[in-house]
mmCIF file of C-alpha atoms in Angstrom:
data_model
loop_
_atom_site.group_PDB
_atom_site.id
_atom_site.type_symbol
_atom_site.label_atom_id
_atom_site.label_comp_id
_atom_site.label_asym_id
_atom_site.label_seq_id
_atom_site.Cartn_x
_atom_site.Cartn_y
_atom_site.Cartn_z
ATOM 1 C CA MET A 1 -9.095 -36.168 31.138
ATOM 2 C CA ARG A 2 -9.406 -38.598 28.228
ATOM 3 C CA ALA A 3 -12.849 -37.177 27.456
ATOM 4 C CA GLN A 4 -11.456 -33.610 27.446
ATOM 5 C CA LEU A 5 -8.569 -34.557 25.150
ATOM 6 C CA SER A 6 -10.950 -36.369 22.818
ATOM 7 C CA PHE A 7 -13.211 -33.304 22.652
ATOM 8 C CA LEU A 8 -10.242 -30.991 21.926
ATOM 9 C CA ALA A 9 -9.003 -33.280 19.170
ATOM 10 C CA SER A 10 -12.438 -33.390 17.562
ATOM 11 C CA VAL A 11 -12.624 -29.567 17.531
ATOM 12 C CA LEU A 12 -9.203 -29.232 15.911
ATOM 13 C CA ILE A 13 -10.014 -31.848 13.282
ATOM 14 C CA ALA A 14 -13.380 -30.261 12.516
ATOM 15 C CA SER A 15 -12.016 -26.748 12.045
ATOM 16 C CA PRO A 16 -8.232 -26.739 11.511
ATOM 17 C CA LEU A 17 -8.224 -23.514 9.513
ATOM 18 C CA THR A 18 -10.071 -21.629 12.203
ATOM 19 C CA SER A 19 -7.627 -22.838 14.850
ATOM 20 C CA LEU A 20 -4.639 -21.880 12.705
ATOM 21 C CA ALA A 21 -5.999 -18.390 12.124
ATOM 22 C CA LEU A 22 -6.300 -17.887 15.875
ATOM 23 C CA VAL A 23 -2.617 -18.541 16.532
ATOM 24 C CA ILE A 24 -1.208 -16.780 13.453
ATOM 25 C CA PRO A 25 -2.884 -13.333 13.404
ATOM 26 C CA ARG A 26 -1.071 -11.983 10.339
ATOM 27 C CA GLN A 27 -2.728 -14.629 8.149
ATOM 28 C CA ALA A 28 -6.057 -13.060 9.050
ATOM 29 C CA THR A 29 -4.945 -9.496 8.246
ATOM 30 C CA GLY A 30 -2.250 -9.826 5.605
ATOM 31 C CA PHE A 31 0.051 -7.228 7.192
ATOM 32 C CA PHE A 32 1.877 -6.374 10.405
ATOM 33 C CA ASN A 33 1.397 -3.034 12.159
ATOM 34 C CA PRO A 34 4.807 -1.317 11.805
ATOM 35 C CA ALA A 35 4.431 0.446 15.154
ATOM 36 C CA GLN A 36 4.450 -2.918 16.927
ATOM 37 C CA GLY A 37 7.931 -3.581 15.532
ATOM 38 C CA GLY A 38 9.380 -0.148 16.228
ATOM 39 C CA GLY A 39 8.402 1.262 12.842
ATOM 40 C CA SER A 40 5.884 3.853 11.717
ATOM 41 C CA MET A 41 2.902 4.315 9.432
ATOM 42 C CA LEU A 42 4.540 7.550 8.239
ATOM 43 C CA THR A 43 7.375 7.734 5.733
ATOM 44 C CA ASP A 44 10.477 9.786 6.403
ATOM 45 C CA ALA A 45 10.367 12.807 4.107
ATOM 46 C CA GLY A 46 13.790 13.971 5.291
ATOM 47 C CA ASN A 47 12.531 17.001 7.189
ATOM 48 C CA GLY A 48 11.335 15.408 10.416
ATOM 49 C CA LEU A 49 7.883 14.853 8.926
ATOM 50 C CA GLY A 50 6.351 12.105 6.799
ATOM 51 C CA GLU A 51 3.600 11.008 4.450
ATOM 52 C CA PRO A 52 0.926 8.562 5.620
ATOM 53 C CA LEU A 53 1.089 4.964 4.419
ATOM 54 C CA ASN A 54 -2.616 5.152 3.722
ATOM 55 C CA VAL A 55 -3.142 2.095 1.477
ATOM 56 C CA ILE A 56 -1.929 -1.452 2.106
ATOM 57 C CA ILE A 57 -2.037 -4.248 -0.457
ATOM 58 C CA SER A 58 -2.572 -7.305 1.706
ATOM 59 C CA GLY A 59 0.025 -10.052 1.890
ATOM 60 C CA LEU A 60 -2.921 -12.406 1.327
ATOM 61 C CA SER A 61 -3.126 -11.114 -2.246
ATOM 62 C CA SER A 62 -1.944 -13.266 -5.150
ATOM 63 C CA PRO A 63 1.874 -13.589 -5.058
ATOM 64 C CA GLN A 64 2.099 -12.210 -8.614
ATOM 65 C CA VAL A 65 1.145 -8.775 -7.253
ATOM 66 C CA LEU A 66 3.544 -8.649 -4.301
ATOM 67 C CA SER A 67 6.786 -7.601 -6.024
ATOM 68 C CA GLN A 68 8.115 -4.550 -7.831
ATOM 69 C CA SER A 69 7.268 -5.943 -11.271
ATOM 70 C CA GLY A 70 3.961 -7.303 -10.027
ATOM 71 C CA VAL A 71 2.739 -4.065 -8.484
ATOM 72 C CA THR A 72 3.922 -2.146 -11.550
ATOM 73 C CA ASN A 73 1.713 -4.221 -13.848
ATOM 74 C CA TYR A 74 -1.160 -3.954 -11.361
ATOM 75 C CA ALA A 75 -0.683 -0.194 -11.244
ATOM 76 C CA LYS A 76 -1.058 -0.023 -15.017
ATOM 77 C CA ALA A 77 -4.366 -1.857 -14.693
ATOM 78 C CA ILE A 78 -5.713 0.770 -12.271
ATOM 79 C CA GLY A 79 -4.511 3.935 -13.994
ATOM 80 C CA PHE A 80 -0.862 4.393 -12.950
ATOM 81 C CA SER A 81 2.501 3.776 -14.578
ATOM 82 C CA THR A 82 6.231 4.331 -14.236
ATOM 83 C CA GLU A 83 7.629 7.830 -14.206
ATOM 84 C CA CYS A 84 7.847 9.980 -17.324
ATOM 85 C CA LEU A 85 10.704 8.736 -19.531
ATOM 86 C CA GLY A 86 12.162 7.063 -16.458
ATOM 87 C CA ILE A 87 13.014 10.435 -14.903
ATOM 88 C CA HIS A 88 12.366 10.673 -11.169
ATOM 89 C CA ILE A 89 11.047 13.988 -9.854
ATOM 90 C CA GLY A 90 11.624 14.751 -6.181
ATOM 91 C CA ASP A 91 13.643 12.964 -3.548
ATOM 92 C CA PRO A 92 12.880 9.339 -2.653
ATOM 93 C CA GLN A 93 11.515 8.733 0.807
ATOM 94 C CA SER A 94 12.180 5.942 3.287
ATOM 95 C CA ALA A 95 10.039 4.025 5.754
ATOM 96 C CA ASN A 96 10.463 1.611 8.641
ATOM 97 C CA LEU A 97 7.774 -1.069 8.394
ATOM 98 C CA GLY A 98 8.773 -2.729 11.667
ATOM 99 C CA ASP A 99 9.788 -5.899 9.837
ATOM 100 C CA GLY A 100 13.411 -6.029 10.933
ATOM 101 C CA HIS A 101 14.906 -4.171 7.966
ATOM 102 C CA GLY A 102 14.866 -0.798 9.687
ATOM 103 C CA SER A 103 14.476 2.257 7.494
ATOM 104 C CA VAL A 104 14.582 1.471 3.755
ATOM 105 C CA ASP A 105 14.079 3.599 0.636
ATOM 106 C CA GLN A 106 10.907 3.294 -1.400
ATOM 107 C CA THR A 107 10.888 0.407 -3.860
ATOM 108 C CA ILE A 108 9.269 2.364 -6.683
ATOM 109 C CA GLU A 109 7.132 5.454 -7.299
ATOM 110 C CA LEU A 110 4.204 5.278 -9.711
ATOM 111 C CA ARG A 111 2.144 8.101 -11.175
ATOM 112 C CA GLN A 112 -1.298 8.559 -12.686
ATOM 113 C CA ASP A 113 -1.102 7.885 -16.414
ATOM 114 C CA PHE A 114 -4.372 9.417 -17.674
ATOM 115 C CA GLY A 115 -5.086 6.399 -19.857
ATOM 116 C CA ASP A 116 -1.665 6.192 -21.510
ATOM 117 C CA PRO A 117 0.720 3.818 -19.674
ATOM 118 C CA ASN A 118 3.627 4.816 -21.937
ATOM 119 C CA LEU A 119 3.650 8.618 -21.813
ATOM 120 C CA GLY A 120 0.677 9.565 -19.655
ATOM 121 C CA THR A 121 2.772 10.091 -16.537
ATOM 122 C CA CYS A 122 4.464 13.000 -18.312
ATOM 123 C CA LEU A 123 1.103 14.763 -18.028
ATOM 124 C CA GLU A 124 1.034 14.005 -14.306
ATOM 125 C CA SER A 125 4.532 15.406 -13.893
ATOM 126 C CA LEU A 126 3.479 18.566 -15.750
ATOM 127 C CA ASN A 127 -0.103 19.121 -14.610
ATOM 128 C CA GLY A 128 -0.239 17.226 -11.334
ATOM 129 C CA GLY A 129 -2.333 14.239 -10.357
ATOM 130 C CA ASN A 130 -2.256 11.157 -8.177
ATOM 131 C CA HIS A 131 0.882 9.188 -7.320
ATOM 132 C CA PHE A 132 2.153 6.677 -4.780
ATOM 133 C CA ARG A 133 5.340 5.311 -3.254
ATOM 134 C CA VAL A 134 5.691 1.568 -2.584
ATOM 135 C CA PHE A 135 7.362 -0.122 0.398
ATOM 136 C CA ILE A 136 7.464 -3.924 0.823
ATOM 137 C CA GLN A 137 7.135 -5.541 4.264
ATOM 138 C CA ASN A 138 9.514 -8.465 3.769
ATOM 139 C CA GLY A 139 12.014 -8.267 6.610
ATOM 140 C CA PRO A 140 13.407 -11.129 8.701
ATOM 141 C CA GLN A 141 11.026 -10.474 11.593
ATOM 142 C CA GLN A 142 7.778 -9.858 9.690
ATOM 143 C CA ASN A 143 7.863 -11.205 6.148
ATOM 144 C CA THR A 144 4.195 -10.612 5.354
ATOM 145 C CA GLY A 145 4.839 -9.582 1.744
ATOM 146 C CA ALA A 146 2.350 -6.720 2.153
ATOM 147 C CA LEU A 147 2.839 -3.579 0.081
ATOM 148 C CA PHE A 148 2.510 -0.289 1.969
ATOM 149 C CA LEU A 149 1.597 2.643 -0.269
ATOM 150 C CA ALA A 150 1.990 6.341 0.468
ATOM 151 C CA VAL A 151 -0.657 7.799 -1.839
ATOM 152 C CA SER A 152 -1.211 11.498 -2.458
ATOM 153 C CA GLN A 153 -2.655 13.945 -4.938
ATOM 154 C CA GLU A 154 -0.138 16.597 -6.003
ATOM 155 C CA GLU A 155 -0.207 19.941 -7.749
ATOM 156 C CA SER A 156 1.438 20.840 -11.083
ATOM 157 C CA SER A 157 5.122 21.451 -11.697
ATOM 158 C CA SER A 158 4.464 25.197 -11.534
ATOM 159 C CA GLU A 159 3.444 24.616 -7.904
ATOM 160 C CA ASN A 160 6.572 22.498 -7.294
ATOM 161 C CA HIS A 161 4.478 19.337 -7.006
ATOM 162 C CA THR A 162 3.314 20.251 -3.522
ATOM 163 C CA ILE A 163 0.564 18.056 -2.096
ATOM 164 C CA SER A 164 -2.965 19.268 -2.827
ATOM 165 C CA PRO A 165 -5.203 20.395 0.018
ATOM 166 C CA ASP A 166 -6.624 17.168 1.506
ATOM 167 C CA GLY A 167 -4.264 15.448 -0.930
ATOM 168 C CA TYR A 168 -3.464 12.427 1.228
ATOM 169 C CA ASP A 169 -7.057 11.416 1.861
ATOM 170 C CA SER A 170 -8.266 12.314 -1.639
ATOM 171 C CA GLY A 171 -5.306 10.526 -3.225
ATOM 172 C CA ARG A 172 -6.109 7.376 -1.253
ATOM 173 C CA ASP A 173 -9.787 7.531 -2.101
ATOM 174 C CA ASN A 174 -9.186 8.119 -5.805
ATOM 175 C CA LEU A 175 -6.760 5.210 -6.044
ATOM 176 C CA VAL A 176 -9.157 2.870 -4.252
ATOM 177 C CA ALA A 177 -12.106 3.958 -6.407
ATOM 178 C CA GLY A 178 -10.120 3.092 -9.522
ATOM 179 C CA ALA A 179 -8.858 -0.212 -8.152
ATOM 180 C CA VAL A 180 -11.889 -1.957 -6.679
ATOM 181 C CA GLY A 181 -13.554 -4.454 -8.984
ATOM 182 C CA THR A 182 -12.122 -6.261 -11.994
ATOM 183 C CA LYS A 183 -9.301 -4.680 -14.027
ATOM 184 C CA ASN A 184 -6.982 -5.951 -16.749
ATOM 185 C CA PHE A 185 -3.547 -5.169 -18.095
ATOM 186 C CA GLY A 186 -0.885 -7.107 -19.977
ATOM 187 C CA GLY A 187 -3.004 -10.239 -20.156
ATOM 188 C CA VAL A 188 -3.522 -10.309 -16.382
ATOM 189 C CA THR A 189 -6.947 -9.939 -14.756
ATOM 190 C CA TYR A 190 -7.127 -8.520 -11.237
ATOM 191 C CA HIS A 191 -10.019 -8.681 -8.766
ATOM 192 C CA THR A 192 -9.685 -6.136 -5.951
ATOM 193 C CA THR A 193 -11.692 -5.798 -2.745
ATOM 194 C CA SER A 194 -11.214 -3.175 -0.047
ATOM 195 C CA GLN A 195 -11.849 -2.591 3.624
ATOM 196 C CA THR A 196 -11.138 0.331 5.933
ATOM 197 C CA VAL A 197 -8.730 -0.173 8.820
ATOM 198 C CA SER A 198 -8.793 2.208 11.785
ATOM 199 C CA GLY A 199 -6.217 2.689 14.505
ATOM 200 C CA LEU A 200 -3.035 2.572 12.415
ATOM 201 C CA LEU A 201 -2.809 6.340 11.859
ATOM 202 C CA SER A 202 -3.902 9.279 14.000
ATOM 203 C CA ALA A 203 -6.242 11.859 12.532
ATOM 204 C CA GLY A 204 -4.929 15.415 12.259
ATOM 205 C CA THR A 205 -1.678 17.043 11.201
ATOM 206 C CA ALA A 206 0.815 15.755 13.790
ATOM 207 C CA GLY A 207 3.961 14.588 11.993
ATOM 208 C CA ILE A 208 2.379 14.973 8.552
ATOM 209 C CA ASN A 209 4.401 16.551 5.762
ATOM 210 C CA HIS A 210 3.140 19.963 4.576
ATOM 211 C CA GLY A 211 0.852 20.173 7.634
ATOM 212 C CA ILE A 212 -2.054 18.631 5.722
ATOM 213 C CA ALA A 213 -4.651 16.989 7.951
ATOM 214 C CA ILE A 214 -5.581 13.339 7.444
ATOM 215 C CA ASP A 215 -8.629 11.410 8.641
ATOM 216 C CA GLY A 216 -6.510 8.573 10.053
ATOM 217 C CA GLN A 217 -8.058 5.846 7.919
ATOM 218 C CA VAL A 218 -6.109 3.221 5.977
ATOM 219 C CA THR A 219 -7.576 1.168 3.123
ATOM 220 C CA LEU A 220 -6.589 -2.480 2.898
ATOM 221 C CA LEU A 221 -6.762 -3.933 -0.621
ATOM 222 C CA THR A 222 -6.782 -7.633 -1.388
ATOM 223 C CA VAL A 223 -5.895 -8.339 -5.002
ATOM 224 C CA THR A 224 -6.525 -11.723 -6.610
ATOM 225 C CA VAL A 225 -5.190 -12.698 -10.020
ATOM 226 C CA SER A 226 -7.286 -14.966 -12.218
#
């Protein structure tokens, strides 16, 4: 018995971080699957349907990113900004991230700025483009700090800002393409890596707003500030 205890102690001392990661899974992933806490990877659009939470900014990212002000500055580094003249278009949506908060309204909505973080989102509101809603997983049961994004490409105001065909998948892919690598804004430098996560969403149109099919893939971003 003493020999077994001595061996176990030596393993824990040699690799404490590995052992810790085994007993605290969320430290290895940076988010908690909402479905496991009674939540959903779809927002509530108010009509019985929802939009996919198709991008997650990992809770393992730098803390400076994981807040409303932090993600807003990060968004400006990757081609998005606050809404045109502060005017919100469309109804806010809610989501249950399974963190113990239940259903909560989006924290903020950010739109493609076409290179102008001050007035560029007015072009998005007029002509259409990419946009995303932000929800923070910070409840009493799962305080991962992860940011869940509902990203989609939308049509122009003349089309009532309906989602473009394949707009959920293309919106996700366009955001990720503009985020990965090194970006700067407001004196802050961001380094972003990505990985694809399967199994959080189902492919197809079931429960999806506007009946637009999705491929079921979620992109996990890890953002480090230097």
